[in-house]
CSV table of C-alpha atoms in Angstrom, one decimal:
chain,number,residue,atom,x,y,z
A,1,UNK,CA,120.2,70.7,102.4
A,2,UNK,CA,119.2,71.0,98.8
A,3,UNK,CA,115.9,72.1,98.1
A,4,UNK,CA,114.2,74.5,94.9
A,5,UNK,CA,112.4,76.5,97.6
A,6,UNK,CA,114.0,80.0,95.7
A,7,UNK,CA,113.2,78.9,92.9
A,8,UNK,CA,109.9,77.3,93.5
A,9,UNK,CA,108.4,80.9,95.3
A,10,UNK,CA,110.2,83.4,92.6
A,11,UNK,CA,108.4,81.3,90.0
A,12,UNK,CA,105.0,81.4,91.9
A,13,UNK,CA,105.3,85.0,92.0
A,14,UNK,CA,106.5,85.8,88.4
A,15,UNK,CA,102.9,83.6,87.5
A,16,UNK,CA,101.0,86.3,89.7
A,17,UNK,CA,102.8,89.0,87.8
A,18,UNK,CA,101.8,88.0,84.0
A,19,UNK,CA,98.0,87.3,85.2
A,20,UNK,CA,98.0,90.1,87.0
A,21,UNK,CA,99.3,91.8,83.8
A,22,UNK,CA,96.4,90.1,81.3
A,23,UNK,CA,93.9,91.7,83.8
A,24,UNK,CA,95.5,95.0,84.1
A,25,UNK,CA,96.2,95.6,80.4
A,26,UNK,CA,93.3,93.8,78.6
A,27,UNK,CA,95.6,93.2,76.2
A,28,UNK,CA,94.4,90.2,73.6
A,29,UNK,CA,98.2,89.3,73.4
A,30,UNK,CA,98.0,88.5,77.4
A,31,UNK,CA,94.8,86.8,77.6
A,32,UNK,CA,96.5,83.5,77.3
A,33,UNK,CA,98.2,84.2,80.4
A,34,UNK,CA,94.6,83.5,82.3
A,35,UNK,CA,94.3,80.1,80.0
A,36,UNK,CA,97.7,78.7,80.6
A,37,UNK,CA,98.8,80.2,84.1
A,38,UNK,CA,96.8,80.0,87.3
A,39,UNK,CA,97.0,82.6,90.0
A,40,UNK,CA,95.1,80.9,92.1
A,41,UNK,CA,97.2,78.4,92.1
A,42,UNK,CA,100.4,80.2,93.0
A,43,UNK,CA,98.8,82.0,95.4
A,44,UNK,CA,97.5,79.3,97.3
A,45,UNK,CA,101.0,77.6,96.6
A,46,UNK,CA,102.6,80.3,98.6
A,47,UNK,CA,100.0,79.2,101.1
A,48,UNK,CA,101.3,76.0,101.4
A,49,UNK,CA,105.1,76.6,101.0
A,50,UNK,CA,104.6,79.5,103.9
A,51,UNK,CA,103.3,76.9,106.6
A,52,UNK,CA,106.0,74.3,106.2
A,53,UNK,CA,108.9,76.9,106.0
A,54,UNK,CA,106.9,79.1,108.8
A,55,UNK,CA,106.8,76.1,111.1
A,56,UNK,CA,109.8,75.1,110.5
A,57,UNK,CA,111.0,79.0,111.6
A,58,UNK,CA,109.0,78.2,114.9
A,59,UNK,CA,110.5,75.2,115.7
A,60,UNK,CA,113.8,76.5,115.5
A,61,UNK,CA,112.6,79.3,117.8
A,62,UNK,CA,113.7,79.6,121.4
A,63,UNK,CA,110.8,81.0,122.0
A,64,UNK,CA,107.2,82.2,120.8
A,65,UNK,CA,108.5,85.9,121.0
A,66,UNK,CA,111.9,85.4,118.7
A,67,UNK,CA,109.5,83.7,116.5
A,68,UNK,CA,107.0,86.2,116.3
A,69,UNK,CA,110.0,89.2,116.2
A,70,UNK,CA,111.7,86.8,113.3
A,71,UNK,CA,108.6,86.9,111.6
A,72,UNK,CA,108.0,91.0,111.6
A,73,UNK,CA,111.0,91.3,110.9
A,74,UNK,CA,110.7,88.7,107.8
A,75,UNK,CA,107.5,90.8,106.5
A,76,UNK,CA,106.8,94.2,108.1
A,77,UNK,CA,110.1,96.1,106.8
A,78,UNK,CA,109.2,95.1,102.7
A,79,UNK,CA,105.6,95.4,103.4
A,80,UNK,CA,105.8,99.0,104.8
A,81,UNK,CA,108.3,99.9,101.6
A,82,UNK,CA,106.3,98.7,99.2
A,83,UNK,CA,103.4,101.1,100.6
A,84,UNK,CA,105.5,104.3,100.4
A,85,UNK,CA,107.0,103.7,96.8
A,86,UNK,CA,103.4,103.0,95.7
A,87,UNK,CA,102.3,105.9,97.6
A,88,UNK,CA,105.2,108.3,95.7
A,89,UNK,CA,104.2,106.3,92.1
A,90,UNK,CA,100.9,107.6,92.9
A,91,UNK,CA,101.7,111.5,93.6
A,92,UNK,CA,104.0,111.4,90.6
A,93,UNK,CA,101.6,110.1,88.7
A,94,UNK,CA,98.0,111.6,90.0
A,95,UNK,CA,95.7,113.7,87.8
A,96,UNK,CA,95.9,116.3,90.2
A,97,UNK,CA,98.3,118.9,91.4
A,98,UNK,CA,101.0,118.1,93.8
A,99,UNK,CA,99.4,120.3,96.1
A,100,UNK,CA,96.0,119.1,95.8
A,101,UNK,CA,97.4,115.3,96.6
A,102,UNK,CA,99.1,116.4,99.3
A,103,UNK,CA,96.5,118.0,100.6
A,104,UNK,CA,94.3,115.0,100.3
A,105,UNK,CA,93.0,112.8,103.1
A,106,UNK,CA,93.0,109.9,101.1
A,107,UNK,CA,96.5,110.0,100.5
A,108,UNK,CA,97.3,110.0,103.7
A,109,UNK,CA,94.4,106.9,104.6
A,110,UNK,CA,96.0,105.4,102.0
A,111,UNK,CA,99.5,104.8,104.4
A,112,UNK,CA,97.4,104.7,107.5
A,113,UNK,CA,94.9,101.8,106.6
A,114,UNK,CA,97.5,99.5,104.3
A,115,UNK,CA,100.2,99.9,106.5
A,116,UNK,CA,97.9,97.9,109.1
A,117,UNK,CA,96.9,95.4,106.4
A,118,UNK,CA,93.1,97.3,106.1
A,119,UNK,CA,94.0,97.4,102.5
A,120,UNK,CA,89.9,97.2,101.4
A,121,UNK,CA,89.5,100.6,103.5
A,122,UNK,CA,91.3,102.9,101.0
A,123,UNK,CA,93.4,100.6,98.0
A,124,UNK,CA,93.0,103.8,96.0
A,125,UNK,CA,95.2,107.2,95.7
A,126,UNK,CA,93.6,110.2,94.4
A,127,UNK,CA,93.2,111.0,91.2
A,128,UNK,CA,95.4,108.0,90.4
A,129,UNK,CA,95.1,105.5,87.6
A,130,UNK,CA,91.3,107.0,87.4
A,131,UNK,CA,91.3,105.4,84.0
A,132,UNK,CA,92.2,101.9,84.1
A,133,UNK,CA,90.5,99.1,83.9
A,134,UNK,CA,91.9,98.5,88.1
A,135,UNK,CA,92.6,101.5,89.6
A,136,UNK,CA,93.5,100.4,92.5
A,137,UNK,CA,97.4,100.7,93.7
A,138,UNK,CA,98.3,97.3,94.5
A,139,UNK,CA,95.6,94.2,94.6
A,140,UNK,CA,98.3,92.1,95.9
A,141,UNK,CA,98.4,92.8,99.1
A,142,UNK,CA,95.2,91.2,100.5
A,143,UNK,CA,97.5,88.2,101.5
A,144,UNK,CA,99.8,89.7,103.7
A,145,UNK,CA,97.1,89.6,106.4
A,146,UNK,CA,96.2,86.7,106.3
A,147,UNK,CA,99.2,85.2,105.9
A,148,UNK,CA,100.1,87.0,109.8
A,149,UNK,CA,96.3,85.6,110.7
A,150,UNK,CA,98.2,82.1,110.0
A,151,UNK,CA,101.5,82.8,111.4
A,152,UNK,CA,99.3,83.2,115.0
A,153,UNK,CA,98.0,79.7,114.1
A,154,UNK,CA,101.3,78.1,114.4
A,155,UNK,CA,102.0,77.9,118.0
A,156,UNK,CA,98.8,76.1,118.1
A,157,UNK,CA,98.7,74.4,115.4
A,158,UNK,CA,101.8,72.7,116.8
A,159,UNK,CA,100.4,72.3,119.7
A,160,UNK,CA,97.2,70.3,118.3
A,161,UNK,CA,100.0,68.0,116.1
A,162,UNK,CA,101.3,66.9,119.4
A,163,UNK,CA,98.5,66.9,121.5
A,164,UNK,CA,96.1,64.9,118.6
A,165,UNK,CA,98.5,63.8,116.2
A,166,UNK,CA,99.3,66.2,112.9
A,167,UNK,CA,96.4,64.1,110.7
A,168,UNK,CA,93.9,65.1,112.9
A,169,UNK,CA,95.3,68.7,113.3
A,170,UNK,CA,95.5,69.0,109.3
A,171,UNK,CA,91.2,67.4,109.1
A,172,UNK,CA,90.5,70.0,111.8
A,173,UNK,CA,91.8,72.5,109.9
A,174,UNK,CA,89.9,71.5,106.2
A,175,UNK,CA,86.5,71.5,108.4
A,176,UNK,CA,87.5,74.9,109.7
A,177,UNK,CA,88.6,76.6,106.2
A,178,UNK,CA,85.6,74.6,104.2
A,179,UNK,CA,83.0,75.6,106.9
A,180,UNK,CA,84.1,79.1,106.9
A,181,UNK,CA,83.1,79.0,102.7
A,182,UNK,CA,80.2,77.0,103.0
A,183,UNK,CA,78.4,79.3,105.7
A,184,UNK,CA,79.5,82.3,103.7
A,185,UNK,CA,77.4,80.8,101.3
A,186,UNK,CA,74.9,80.4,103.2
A,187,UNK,CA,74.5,84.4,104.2
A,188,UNK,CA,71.7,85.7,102.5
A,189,UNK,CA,72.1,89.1,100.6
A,190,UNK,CA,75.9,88.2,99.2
A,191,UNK,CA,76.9,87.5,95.8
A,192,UNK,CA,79.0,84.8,94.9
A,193,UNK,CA,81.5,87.8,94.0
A,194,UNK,CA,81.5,88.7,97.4
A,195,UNK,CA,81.2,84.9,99.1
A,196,UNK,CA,84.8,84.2,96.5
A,197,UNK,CA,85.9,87.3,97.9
A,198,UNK,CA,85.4,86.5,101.5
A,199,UNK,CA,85.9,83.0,101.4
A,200,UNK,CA,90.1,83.7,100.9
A,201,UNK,CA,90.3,85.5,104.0
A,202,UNK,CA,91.3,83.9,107.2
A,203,UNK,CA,90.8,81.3,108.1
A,204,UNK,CA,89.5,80.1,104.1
A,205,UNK,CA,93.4,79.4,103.7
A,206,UNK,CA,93.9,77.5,107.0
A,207,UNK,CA,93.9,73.6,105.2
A,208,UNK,CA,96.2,74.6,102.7
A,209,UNK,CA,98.8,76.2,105.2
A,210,UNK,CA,98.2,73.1,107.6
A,211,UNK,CA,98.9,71.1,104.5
A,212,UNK,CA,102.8,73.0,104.4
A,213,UNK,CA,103.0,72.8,108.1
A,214,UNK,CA,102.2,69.3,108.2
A,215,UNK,CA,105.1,68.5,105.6
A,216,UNK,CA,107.4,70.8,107.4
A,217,UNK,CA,107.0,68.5,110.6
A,218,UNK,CA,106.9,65.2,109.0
A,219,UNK,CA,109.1,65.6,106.1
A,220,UNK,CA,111.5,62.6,106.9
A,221,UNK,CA,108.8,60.5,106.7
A,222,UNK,CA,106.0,62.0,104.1
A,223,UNK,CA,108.9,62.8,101.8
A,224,UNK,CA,109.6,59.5,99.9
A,225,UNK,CA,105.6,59.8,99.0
A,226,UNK,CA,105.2,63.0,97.6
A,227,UNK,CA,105.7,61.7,93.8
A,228,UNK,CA,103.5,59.1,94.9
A,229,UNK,CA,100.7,61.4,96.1
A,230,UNK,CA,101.1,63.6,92.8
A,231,UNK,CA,100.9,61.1,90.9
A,232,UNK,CA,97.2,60.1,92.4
A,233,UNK,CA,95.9,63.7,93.6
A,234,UNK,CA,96.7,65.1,89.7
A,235,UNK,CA,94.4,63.0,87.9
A,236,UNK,CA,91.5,63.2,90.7
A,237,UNK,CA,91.8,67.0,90.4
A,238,UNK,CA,91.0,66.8,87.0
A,239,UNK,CA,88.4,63.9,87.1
A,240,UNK,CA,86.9,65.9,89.8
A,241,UNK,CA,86.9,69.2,88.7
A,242,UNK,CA,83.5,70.1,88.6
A,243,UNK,CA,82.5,68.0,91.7
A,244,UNK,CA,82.1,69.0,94.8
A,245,UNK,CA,85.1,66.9,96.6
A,246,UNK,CA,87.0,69.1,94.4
A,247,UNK,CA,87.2,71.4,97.3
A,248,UNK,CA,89.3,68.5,99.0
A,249,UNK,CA,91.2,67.2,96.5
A,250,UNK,CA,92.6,70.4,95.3
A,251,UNK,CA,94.7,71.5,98.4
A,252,UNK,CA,96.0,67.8,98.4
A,253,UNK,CA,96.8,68.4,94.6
A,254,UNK,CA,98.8,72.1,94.8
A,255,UNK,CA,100.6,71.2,98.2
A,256,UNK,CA,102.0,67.6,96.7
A,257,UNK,CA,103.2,69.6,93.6
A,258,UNK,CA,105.0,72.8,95.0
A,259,UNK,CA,106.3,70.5,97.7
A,260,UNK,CA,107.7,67.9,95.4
A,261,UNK,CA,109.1,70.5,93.4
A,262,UNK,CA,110.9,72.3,96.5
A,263,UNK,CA,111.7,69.5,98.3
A,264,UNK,CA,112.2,66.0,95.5
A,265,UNK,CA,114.0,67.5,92.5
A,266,UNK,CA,117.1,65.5,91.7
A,267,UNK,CA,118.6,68.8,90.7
A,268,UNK,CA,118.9,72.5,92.4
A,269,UNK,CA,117.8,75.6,90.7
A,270,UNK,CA,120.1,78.3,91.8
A,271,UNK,CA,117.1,81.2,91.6
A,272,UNK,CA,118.7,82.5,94.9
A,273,UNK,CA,122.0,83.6,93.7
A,274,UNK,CA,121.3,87.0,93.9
A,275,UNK,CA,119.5,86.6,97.1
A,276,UNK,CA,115.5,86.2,97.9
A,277,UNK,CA,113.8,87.7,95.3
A,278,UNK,CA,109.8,86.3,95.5
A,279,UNK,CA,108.7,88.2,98.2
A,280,UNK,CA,109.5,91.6,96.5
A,281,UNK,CA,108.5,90.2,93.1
A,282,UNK,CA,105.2,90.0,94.3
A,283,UNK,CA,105.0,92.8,96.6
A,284,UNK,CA,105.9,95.7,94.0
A,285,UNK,CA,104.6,93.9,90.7
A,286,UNK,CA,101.6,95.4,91.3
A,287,UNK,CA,102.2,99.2,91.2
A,288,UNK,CA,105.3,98.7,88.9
A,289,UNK,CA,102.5,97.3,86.3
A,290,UNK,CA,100.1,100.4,86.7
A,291,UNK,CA,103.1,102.9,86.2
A,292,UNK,CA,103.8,101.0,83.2
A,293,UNK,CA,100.2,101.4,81.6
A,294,UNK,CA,100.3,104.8,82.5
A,295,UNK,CA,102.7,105.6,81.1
A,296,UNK,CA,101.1,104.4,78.0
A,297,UNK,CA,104.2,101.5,76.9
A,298,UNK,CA,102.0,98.9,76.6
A,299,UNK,CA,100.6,100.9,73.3
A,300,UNK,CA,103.5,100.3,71.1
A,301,UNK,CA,104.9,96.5,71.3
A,302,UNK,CA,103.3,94.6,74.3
A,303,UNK,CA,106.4,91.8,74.5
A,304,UNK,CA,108.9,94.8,74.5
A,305,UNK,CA,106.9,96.1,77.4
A,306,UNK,CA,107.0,93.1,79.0
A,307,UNK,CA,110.2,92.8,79.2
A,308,UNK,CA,111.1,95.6,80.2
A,309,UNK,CA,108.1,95.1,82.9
A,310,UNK,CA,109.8,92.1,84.2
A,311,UNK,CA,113.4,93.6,84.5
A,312,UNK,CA,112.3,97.0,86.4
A,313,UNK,CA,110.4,94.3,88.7
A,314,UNK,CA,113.4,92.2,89.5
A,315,UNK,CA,115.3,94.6,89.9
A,316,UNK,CA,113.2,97.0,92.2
A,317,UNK,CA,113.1,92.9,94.5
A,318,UNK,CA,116.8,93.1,94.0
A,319,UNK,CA,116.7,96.9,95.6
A,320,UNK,CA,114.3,95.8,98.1
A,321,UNK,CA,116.1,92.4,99.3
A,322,UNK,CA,119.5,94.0,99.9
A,323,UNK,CA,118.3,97.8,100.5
A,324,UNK,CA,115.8,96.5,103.1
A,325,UNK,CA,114.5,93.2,103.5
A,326,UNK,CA,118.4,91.5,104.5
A,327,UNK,CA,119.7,94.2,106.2
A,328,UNK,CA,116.1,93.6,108.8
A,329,UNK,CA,117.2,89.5,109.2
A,330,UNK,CA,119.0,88.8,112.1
A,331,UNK,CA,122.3,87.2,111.0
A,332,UNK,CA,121.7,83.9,112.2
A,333,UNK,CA,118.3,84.0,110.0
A,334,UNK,CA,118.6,80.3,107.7
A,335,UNK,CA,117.5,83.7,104.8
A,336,UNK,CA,121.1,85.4,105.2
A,337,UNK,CA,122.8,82.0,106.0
A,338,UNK,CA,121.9,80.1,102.8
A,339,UNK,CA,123.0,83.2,100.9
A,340,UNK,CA,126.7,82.9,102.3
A,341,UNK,CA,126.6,79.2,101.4
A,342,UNK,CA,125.6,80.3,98.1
């Protein structure tokens, strides 16, 4: 069936690479990025593109265990990559010795603590990237964790569709994901830094992935409305930016747009011709940008740098899609499938 989901995710991902980039650099010539482009937004677009494809998955599934092995499969193999070549950008590049980083617990927490998604107990590599503005190795990966906390959900949250009807499922979920911010907020002794922080973890993305899910059930008949729903939640988002029901008319907003855009275009983008790339777009982004900037080629001509920025990163997602990610699919996975169609 003919949808933009390729090219809908690849071009969530490449916005989370040039805002990512205008933090990174402080660059002036980036710092329209932030203004024009929202990472929050794609971000919480993947969110919402995740649940309906993710349910979809489990429907399909025989079984909760083939669903939960398609999903490791889906994530762990990339995830676990992306740790080690940020891991050897880091001895190649540290400020010490090659001895001394190898000799270095923190090099080795580093592996241990990301590669089971405790990416806030070491997101640093010694003596690496010291001088940057983010010296962490790869900000990006906060997600990945709470994108598994939601894959758990599914089974249930299928569950509560048919038990309660998928409207009620969806509400439950909003009260869930709202109340978790709201009593954050209500925790003496944190910042608002550390209450935004928070409030992304599970379950603060829950109403936006039940959003997806809900779609990805009741597609035949939500489908024909989508434009419809754009065309109201669009203007309230804007009227209500600054109110407080912004917090509900937002998710509304960002699922009817990257939904419409994946599922109602009259046309098909073909952004998966040379297979799946968002995934390792936004996975390896991250590091790739840090090398760059160390490197120092963001001193000379930033749009040259940029270019070349986004070619090494599609084609390390290239690398990674058919080095690693593909060959870990099963071969009946709808992944490899819609690539032979293609």
């Amino acid at each position: 069936m003919q949808n933009n989901f390729d090219a809908v995710r690849l071009g969530l991902a490449l916005i989370v690479v040039l805002c990512h980039l205008a933090v990174l650099t402080e660059l002036p010539a980036f710092q329209p990025f932030l203004t024009y482009l929202s990472a929050d937004f794609a971000v919480k677009g993947f969110f919402v593109l995740s649940g309906c494809l993710v349910t979809q998955s489990f429907l399909r599934s025989s079984s909760v265990l083939e669903y939960a092995e398609k999903r490791v499969r889906r994530v762990y193999p990339a995830y676990l990559t992306t740790i080690l070549v940020a891991w050897l950008i880091g001895l190649a590049a540290t400020r010490l010795s090659a001895i001394e980083f190898l000799r270095s617990k923190e090099a080795y927490k580093y592996i241990a603590a990301n590669a089971t998604f405790l990416n806030f107990l070491q997101p640093t590599l010694p003596g690496v990237f010291v001088q940057h503005p983010v010296p962490v190795m790869n900000a990006s990966l906060w997600t990945i964790k709470v994108e598994l906390c939601l894959y758990c959900c599914v089974p249930i949250l299928v569950f509560l569709f048919r038990r309660l009807g998928a409207y009620t499922a969806v509400a439950i979920c909003f009260v869930l994901a709202l109340g978790w911010e709201w009593g954050l907020g209500q925790v003496a002794g944190l910042s608002p830094k550390m209450v935004a922080e928070l409030s992304r973890q599970f379950p603060g993305m829950l109403h936006l992935f039940a959003l997806g899910a809900l779609f990805g059930v009741e597609e035949r008949r939500l489908g024909q409305y989508l434009g419809w729903v754009v065309l109201a939640a669009a203007p309230l988002f804007w009227l209500l930016h600054e109110h407080s029901l912004r917090v509900v008319i937002e998710p509304i907003c960002y699922a009817s747009v990257v939904l419409f855009l994946s599922k109602r275009l009259r046309f098909q983008l073909r952004a998966g011709k040379w297979g799946d790339l968002s995934y390792g777009v936004y996975l390896l982004h991250f590091p790739i940008i840090q090398l760059l900037l160390h490197m120092g080629l963001f001193r000379g001509n930033p749009w040259l740098a940029l270019a070349l920025l986004l070619l090494t990163v599609l084609a390390a997602a290239f690398l990674l899609w058919h080095g690693v990610e593909k060959p870990w699919l099963k071969r009946n996975s709808h992944y490899v499938a819609a690539e032979i169609v293609r």
